[in-house]
Short mmCIF file of C-alpha atoms and ligand atoms in Angstrom, two decimals:
data_model
loop_
_atom_site.label_atom_id
_atom_site.label_comp_id
_atom_site.label_asym_id
_atom_site.label_seq_id
_atom_site.Cartn_x
_atom_site.Cartn_y
_atom_site.Cartn_z
CA MET A 1 31.59 -2.56 -32.17
CA ARG A 2 34.52 -2.72 -29.56
CA LEU A 3 36.49 -5.69 -28.98
CA ASN A 4 36.12 -6.11 -25.23
CA GLN A 5 32.41 -6.61 -25.44
CA TYR A 6 33.19 -10.37 -26.31
CA SER A 7 36.10 -10.46 -23.83
CA ALA A 8 34.09 -12.46 -20.91
CA PHE A 9 32.91 -14.71 -23.71
CA GLY A 10 36.38 -15.20 -24.86
CA LEU A 11 37.88 -15.68 -21.41
CA CYS A 12 35.39 -18.43 -20.91
CA ILE A 13 36.46 -20.06 -24.25
CA LEU A 14 40.12 -19.86 -23.16
CA VAL A 15 39.36 -21.21 -19.44
CA LEU A 16 37.47 -23.98 -21.23
CA ILE A 17 40.54 -25.00 -23.29
CA VAL A 18 43.00 -24.64 -20.56
CA GLY A 19 40.63 -26.47 -18.17
CA VAL A 20 40.19 -29.24 -20.51
CA ALA A 21 44.02 -29.70 -20.78
CA LEU A 22 44.54 -29.32 -16.95
CA ALA A 23 41.71 -31.85 -16.26
CA LEU A 24 43.26 -34.43 -18.35
CA TYR A 25 46.47 -34.25 -16.29
CA TYR A 26 44.72 -33.60 -12.81
CA PRO A 27 41.31 -35.07 -13.16
CA TRP A 28 40.21 -33.38 -9.55
CA LEU A 29 39.95 -30.19 -11.73
CA TRP A 30 37.03 -31.66 -13.74
CA PHE A 31 34.81 -28.56 -12.30
CA VAL A 32 37.05 -26.13 -14.27
CA PRO A 33 36.01 -26.97 -17.84
CA VAL A 34 32.20 -28.09 -16.46
CA ILE A 35 31.93 -24.45 -15.49
CA ALA A 36 33.58 -22.73 -18.32
CA GLY A 37 31.87 -24.98 -20.59
CA ALA A 38 28.50 -23.72 -19.03
CA LEU A 39 29.45 -20.23 -19.57
CA VAL A 40 30.64 -20.78 -23.07
CA LEU A 41 27.31 -22.39 -23.68
CA LEU A 42 25.46 -19.50 -22.44
CA GLY A 43 27.42 -17.24 -24.54
CA VAL A 44 26.60 -19.09 -27.58
CA VAL A 45 22.82 -18.88 -26.45
CA ASP A 46 23.18 -15.05 -25.61
CA LEU A 47 24.74 -14.58 -29.30
CA ILE A 48 21.94 -16.52 -31.14
CA GLN A 49 18.84 -15.22 -29.23
CA PRO A 50 17.27 -12.26 -30.68
CA GLN A 51 15.25 -10.65 -27.68
CA HIS A 52 17.82 -9.05 -25.58
CA SER A 53 20.43 -6.69 -27.34
CA ILE A 54 22.37 -6.48 -24.13
CA ARG A 55 22.98 -10.08 -24.17
CA ARG A 56 23.65 -10.24 -27.80
CA ASN A 57 26.24 -7.42 -27.62
CA TYR A 58 27.78 -8.59 -24.35
CA PRO A 59 27.49 -12.05 -24.44
CA VAL A 60 28.09 -13.71 -20.47
CA LEU A 61 29.04 -10.42 -19.31
CA GLY A 62 25.57 -8.82 -20.11
CA HIS A 63 23.98 -11.13 -17.21
CA VAL A 64 25.72 -9.01 -14.80
CA ARG A 65 23.28 -6.46 -15.51
CA TRP A 66 20.21 -8.32 -14.56
CA LEU A 67 22.38 -9.74 -11.36
CA ALA A 68 22.97 -5.97 -10.33
CA GLU A 69 19.33 -5.30 -10.96
CA MET A 70 18.25 -8.14 -8.69
CA VAL A 71 20.28 -7.15 -5.62
CA ARG A 72 19.77 -3.12 -5.96
CA PRO A 73 17.03 -2.65 -3.86
CA GLU A 74 19.07 -4.36 -1.11
CA ILE A 75 22.07 -2.64 -1.68
CA ARG A 76 20.44 0.78 -1.61
CA GLN A 77 18.46 -0.04 1.29
CA TYR A 78 21.21 -1.70 3.52
CA LEU A 79 24.32 0.55 2.25
CA ILE A 80 23.32 3.58 0.56
CA GLU A 81 20.04 5.00 2.02
CA ALA A 82 20.40 7.41 4.75
CA ASP A 83 18.46 7.11 8.18
CA GLN A 84 15.89 9.82 7.06
CA GLU A 85 15.53 8.92 3.55
CA ALA A 86 12.97 7.00 1.68
CA ALA A 87 9.27 7.08 1.25
CA PRO A 88 6.79 6.35 2.89
CA PHE A 89 8.86 5.78 5.95
CA SER A 90 12.51 6.25 6.61
CA ARG A 91 14.69 3.78 8.25
CA ASN A 92 14.49 5.68 11.55
CA GLN A 93 10.76 5.58 11.62
CA ARG A 94 10.54 2.00 10.94
CA SER A 95 12.89 1.26 13.66
CA LEU A 96 10.81 3.17 15.96
CA VAL A 97 7.67 1.26 14.93
CA TYR A 98 9.60 -1.95 15.16
CA ALA A 99 10.66 -1.16 18.66
CA ARG A 100 7.28 -0.29 19.94
CA ALA A 101 5.80 -3.24 18.54
CA LYS A 102 8.35 -5.33 20.36
CA ARG A 103 7.67 -3.26 23.61
CA GLU A 104 11.32 -2.04 23.61
CA GLY A 105 11.81 1.04 24.89
CA SER A 106 11.16 3.57 22.34
CA GLU A 107 12.13 6.76 23.87
CA ARG A 108 14.96 8.69 22.24
CA SER A 109 17.38 10.87 24.10
CA PHE A 110 17.52 14.66 23.59
CA GLY A 111 19.02 15.68 20.09
CA THR A 112 18.03 15.21 16.66
CA GLN A 113 19.76 13.98 13.49
CA MET A 114 17.09 15.94 11.51
CA ASP A 115 17.91 18.91 9.54
CA VAL A 116 15.80 21.39 11.50
CA TYR A 117 16.59 24.31 8.88
CA SER A 118 15.34 22.32 5.99
CA VAL A 119 12.27 23.84 4.19
CA GLY A 120 9.09 22.10 5.48
CA TYR A 121 10.35 21.18 8.70
CA ASP A 122 7.78 20.90 11.24
CA PHE A 123 7.96 21.94 14.61
CA MET A 124 6.35 23.03 17.95
CA GLY A 125 6.24 26.51 18.85
CA HIS A 126 7.88 26.91 22.33
CA SER A 127 5.82 27.95 25.37
CA ILE A 128 7.19 28.75 28.79
CA ARG A 129 3.90 27.39 30.36
CA PRO A 130 2.99 24.24 28.48
CA ALA A 131 -0.01 22.92 29.20
CA PRO A 132 -0.72 19.43 30.47
CA ALA A 133 -1.21 16.74 27.87
CA ALA A 134 -4.88 15.94 27.50
CA ASP A 135 -5.92 12.45 28.79
CA PRO A 136 -6.11 10.39 25.66
CA ALA A 137 -8.97 8.54 27.08
CA THR A 138 -11.38 11.82 27.23
CA PHE A 139 -9.41 13.68 24.23
CA ARG A 140 -12.21 12.81 21.94
CA ILE A 141 -14.47 14.69 19.51
CA LEU A 142 -18.41 14.12 18.86
CA ILE A 143 -19.09 13.37 15.40
CA GLY A 144 -22.90 13.81 14.08
CA GLY A 145 -25.21 16.76 14.55
CA ASP A 146 -29.02 16.56 15.75
CA GLN A 147 -29.63 14.51 12.56
CA CYS A 148 -27.57 11.64 13.83
CA ALA A 149 -29.41 9.35 16.34
CA GLN A 150 -26.06 7.43 16.95
CA PRO A 151 -23.43 10.32 16.82
CA TYR A 152 -19.99 9.00 17.55
CA LEU A 153 -17.31 10.22 20.06
CA GLY A 154 -14.28 9.92 18.17
CA SER A 155 -10.47 9.87 18.70
CA VAL A 156 -8.50 12.56 16.90
CA PHE A 157 -5.99 9.26 15.79
CA ASN A 158 -7.64 6.82 13.63
CA ILE A 159 -6.72 4.35 10.95
CA SER A 160 -7.06 5.46 7.60
CA ALA A 161 -8.88 3.55 4.87
CA MET A 162 -6.94 0.60 3.36
CA SER A 163 -8.90 -2.28 2.19
CA PHE A 164 -9.10 -5.85 2.74
CA GLY A 165 -7.63 -7.13 -0.54
CA SER A 166 -5.11 -4.65 -0.85
CA LEU A 167 -4.09 -5.53 2.74
CA SER A 168 -3.85 -9.15 3.86
CA ALA A 169 -6.11 -10.80 6.65
CA ASN A 170 -3.37 -10.38 9.20
CA ALA A 171 -2.74 -6.68 8.36
CA ILE A 172 -6.46 -6.20 8.87
CA ARG A 173 -6.42 -8.02 12.16
CA ALA A 174 -3.57 -6.19 13.41
CA LEU A 175 -4.82 -2.70 12.71
CA ASN A 176 -8.36 -3.49 14.11
CA LYS A 177 -6.60 -4.89 17.25
CA GLY A 178 -4.69 -1.54 17.28
CA ALA A 179 -7.89 0.19 16.98
CA ALA A 180 -9.46 -1.71 19.96
CA MET A 181 -6.29 -0.99 21.97
CA GLY A 182 -5.99 2.73 21.50
CA GLY A 183 -9.88 3.42 21.04
CA PHE A 184 -9.50 4.35 17.71
CA ALA A 185 -11.77 3.88 14.67
CA HIS A 186 -10.65 1.61 12.09
CA ASP A 187 -11.85 2.70 8.49
CA THR A 188 -12.45 -0.16 6.24
CA GLY A 189 -11.59 1.04 2.81
CA GLU A 190 -13.62 0.56 0.02
CA GLY A 191 -12.90 -3.21 -0.04
CA GLY A 192 -15.88 -3.84 2.40
CA TYR A 193 -16.33 -5.26 6.08
CA SER A 194 -14.44 -8.46 6.10
CA PRO A 195 -14.60 -11.19 8.95
CA TYR A 196 -11.19 -9.82 9.89
CA HIS A 197 -12.45 -6.52 10.89
CA ARG A 198 -14.78 -8.17 13.19
CA GLU A 199 -12.37 -10.49 15.35
CA ASN A 200 -10.83 -7.72 17.44
CA GLY A 201 -13.90 -5.51 17.84
CA GLY A 202 -12.14 -2.19 17.09
CA ASP A 203 -14.55 0.49 16.13
CA ILE A 204 -15.16 0.57 12.42
CA ILE A 205 -15.88 3.22 9.76
CA TRP A 206 -17.40 1.74 6.88
CA GLU A 207 -16.31 3.04 3.81
CA LEU A 208 -18.20 2.88 0.28
CA GLY A 209 -16.74 3.54 -2.82
CA SER A 210 -18.06 3.62 -6.30
CA GLY A 211 -18.22 -0.38 -6.04
CA TYR A 212 -20.49 -0.46 -3.17
CA PHE A 213 -18.73 -3.69 -2.04
CA GLY A 214 -20.62 -5.40 0.53
CA CYS A 215 -23.98 -3.51 -0.42
CA ARG A 216 -24.28 -3.94 -4.03
CA THR A 217 -26.61 -5.56 -6.29
CA GLU A 218 -25.36 -8.26 -9.06
CA THR A 219 -25.18 -5.33 -11.52
CA GLY A 220 -22.93 -3.19 -9.08
CA ALA A 221 -25.54 -0.65 -8.09
CA PHE A 222 -25.96 0.33 -4.53
CA ASP A 223 -28.37 -2.16 -2.72
CA PRO A 224 -30.14 -0.33 0.36
CA GLU A 225 -31.32 -3.57 1.84
CA ARG A 226 -27.92 -5.25 2.23
CA PHE A 227 -26.66 -1.92 3.30
CA ALA A 228 -29.22 -1.39 6.26
CA ALA A 229 -28.40 -5.13 7.33
CA GLN A 230 -24.84 -4.46 7.72
CA ALA A 231 -24.75 -0.86 8.75
CA ALA A 232 -27.10 -2.13 11.69
CA ASN A 233 -23.86 -4.00 12.99
CA PRO A 234 -23.00 -2.12 16.40
CA GLN A 235 -19.15 -2.24 15.66
CA ILE A 236 -19.82 0.01 12.52
CA LYS A 237 -19.85 3.55 14.02
CA MET A 238 -19.87 5.57 10.99
CA ILE A 239 -20.12 5.37 7.23
CA GLU A 240 -18.03 7.04 4.60
CA ILE A 241 -18.61 7.68 0.96
CA LYS A 242 -15.41 7.65 -0.88
CA LEU A 243 -15.47 10.03 -3.99
CA SER A 244 -11.79 9.84 -4.93
CA GLN A 245 -8.38 9.57 -3.19
CA GLY A 246 -5.14 10.91 -3.98
CA ALA A 247 -3.27 7.59 -4.68
CA LYS A 248 -5.63 7.01 -7.42
CA PRO A 249 -5.71 10.07 -9.47
CA GLY A 250 -7.47 8.41 -12.58
CA HIS A 251 -10.27 7.70 -10.17
CA GLY A 252 -11.76 4.07 -9.99
CA GLY A 253 -9.61 1.37 -9.41
CA ILE A 254 -8.98 -2.49 -10.09
CA LEU A 255 -8.39 -5.41 -8.06
CA PRO A 256 -6.87 -7.96 -10.65
CA ALA A 257 -8.79 -11.38 -10.97
CA GLN A 258 -5.88 -13.45 -9.60
CA LYS A 259 -5.95 -11.58 -6.34
CA VAL A 260 -9.77 -11.93 -5.68
CA SER A 261 -9.74 -15.02 -3.33
CA ALA A 262 -12.84 -16.78 -2.26
CA GLU A 263 -12.83 -14.48 1.11
CA ILE A 264 -12.29 -11.37 -0.88
CA ALA A 265 -15.03 -12.18 -3.23
CA ALA A 266 -17.39 -13.10 -0.28
CA THR A 267 -16.50 -9.79 1.56
CA ARG A 268 -17.03 -7.69 -1.51
CA GLY A 269 -20.08 -9.34 -3.11
CA VAL A 270 -18.22 -9.98 -6.39
CA PRO A 271 -17.61 -13.05 -8.51
CA MET A 272 -14.25 -14.75 -8.26
CA GLY A 273 -12.14 -15.21 -11.62
CA GLN A 274 -12.83 -11.55 -12.87
CA ASP A 275 -11.17 -8.35 -12.24
CA CYS A 276 -12.78 -6.37 -9.38
CA VAL A 277 -13.57 -2.94 -10.73
CA SER A 278 -14.37 0.14 -8.86
CA PRO A 279 -15.97 2.30 -11.57
CA ALA A 280 -14.61 5.91 -12.03
CA SER A 281 -17.88 7.39 -10.53
CA HIS A 282 -20.80 6.74 -8.28
CA SER A 283 -24.14 5.41 -9.92
CA ALA A 284 -26.03 6.30 -6.87
CA PHE A 285 -25.82 9.87 -7.58
CA SER A 286 -24.31 12.15 -9.96
CA THR A 287 -24.97 15.99 -8.96
CA PRO A 288 -23.90 17.57 -5.44
CA LEU A 289 -27.39 17.53 -4.33
CA GLN A 290 -28.16 14.17 -5.17
CA MET A 291 -24.99 13.21 -3.09
CA MET A 292 -26.54 15.09 -0.09
CA GLU A 293 -29.66 13.18 -0.54
CA PHE A 294 -27.61 10.09 -0.79
CA ILE A 295 -25.95 10.95 2.40
CA ALA A 296 -29.06 11.46 4.34
CA ARG A 297 -30.55 8.04 3.11
CA LEU A 298 -27.40 6.31 4.23
CA ARG A 299 -27.83 7.97 7.59
CA GLU A 300 -31.52 6.87 7.75
CA LEU A 301 -30.79 3.43 6.67
CA SER A 302 -27.91 2.82 9.03
CA GLY A 303 -30.29 3.77 12.21
CA GLY A 304 -28.65 7.49 12.44
CA LYS A 305 -24.97 6.99 12.17
CA PRO A 306 -22.82 9.78 10.95
CA VAL A 307 -22.02 9.52 7.44
CA GLY A 308 -19.13 11.42 5.69
CA PHE A 309 -17.34 11.72 2.72
CA LYS A 310 -13.56 11.67 1.25
CA LEU A 311 -12.67 13.22 -1.56
CA CYS A 312 -9.45 14.45 -3.42
CA ILE A 313 -9.66 18.06 -4.70
CA GLY A 314 -8.69 18.52 -8.26
CA GLN A 315 -10.95 21.43 -9.02
CA PRO A 316 -11.78 23.91 -6.37
CA TRP A 317 -15.06 24.79 -7.94
CA GLU A 318 -16.29 21.21 -7.82
CA PHE A 319 -15.57 21.45 -3.95
CA MET A 320 -17.45 24.63 -4.03
CA GLY A 321 -20.37 22.86 -5.65
CA ILE A 322 -20.57 20.45 -2.78
CA VAL A 323 -20.26 23.39 -0.19
CA LYS A 324 -23.33 25.02 -1.67
CA ALA A 325 -25.04 21.52 -1.67
CA MET A 326 -24.30 21.11 1.88
CA LEU A 327 -25.82 24.55 2.68
CA ALA A 328 -28.92 23.99 0.56
C1 FMN B 1 -2.54 -0.37 0.85
C2 FMN B 1 -3.48 1.02 0.72
C3 FMN B 1 -4.79 0.94 0.47
C4 FMN B 1 -5.63 1.81 0.42
N1 FMN B 1 -7.11 1.77 0.14
C5 FMN B 1 -7.74 2.60 0.29
C6 FMN B 1 -9.00 2.59 0.16
O1 FMN B 1 -9.75 1.61 -0.09
N2 FMN B 1 -10.00 3.70 0.19
C7 FMN B 1 -9.29 5.07 0.47
O2 FMN B 1 -10.23 6.01 0.61
N3 FMN B 1 -8.06 5.05 0.60
C8 FMN B 1 -7.20 4.19 0.48
N4 FMN B 1 -5.92 4.09 0.71
C9 FMN B 1 -5.54 5.65 0.72
C10 FMN B 1 -5.06 5.90 2.29
O3 FMN B 1 -6.49 5.98 3.03
C11 FMN B 1 -4.97 7.37 2.36
O4 FMN B 1 -5.51 8.38 1.78
C12 FMN B 1 -3.39 7.59 1.78
O5 FMN B 1 -2.52 6.47 1.99
C13 FMN B 1 -2.72 8.96 2.16
O6 FMN B 1 -2.43 9.02 3.66
P1 FMN B 1 -1.01 8.77 3.95
O7 FMN B 1 -0.07 9.90 3.63
O8 FMN B 1 -1.29 8.72 5.77
O9 FMN B 1 -0.83 7.52 3.57
C14 FMN B 1 -5.23 3.22 0.60
C15 FMN B 1 -3.72 3.23 0.86
C16 FMN B 1 -2.89 2.29 0.79
C17 FMN B 1 -1.44 2.52 1.18
#
């Protein structure tokens, strides 16, 4: 035990005594003993409370730690973080997005602040005869072969799956509006096709996770009738089965009960007041061949829309099993 650990507390007691004496002669200094008294009281509470060893060992002073922790993110972000640092987006990337969103000039003059010699730095190979850039309106890829009655001419830029529930209504509206403006497809994520996906009419990829949100029975199994009714919507261009995603290495997922609002419950077809769970695996199929049959079934039920799948590869042999099933 070192003497100085009580120094802040001791100083408060000293200021309290001096403050009381001063306030007796100069009444306008009343606030000095009041503040010092409050800090002494805080120190006493710190000393007798049994939960936090830091407060007990460093009465009064120990609170500085929580204060510092509170402002740590802001201090790092505004004062310490470099322009190219931070995940998932650096300050430079964010400023570019803000500038474009406000329709401010987003062109940058020639030159870079990046370390172009760092490992993993991507660059374009130089050409003395650059080809003209493709027209974004016609630079599209046909998705869906002979088996698809409704193939989709997709952009190479699309909006990755992020569920309504993990994102707010306004975020979904904004992404879908962006999809409509840019001619992209907006993936719903596994959280279902919500009213906010419909407002701006951007193309939709409807993702089905293991919870079959939006097309599930009461017990959580896949419901072909509900699927067919929703998949017939012309805004839905393609279907995606989600096997797994990188951000959820343990598979499955959970939306805690307190986040399951009435709208989320209606979109997903789940009850309110309960955790909304995506099981670890699909119940509609369990082998690669069954998965191919399920894909064919979804294609048929959707009226011939392309059906794909998203997965995260942990074991290469698992993926080879899927490839063999695709060939079969
Ligand atoms: C907020 C949020 C929600 C997500 N929800 C889903 C989801 O419902 N289904 C899915 O397949 N992936 C989901 N993802 C994963 C993304 O689709 C994507 O695979 C992941 O973010 C990696 O891509 P990135 O490096 O471009 O971010 C989500 C990601 C985020 C950030």
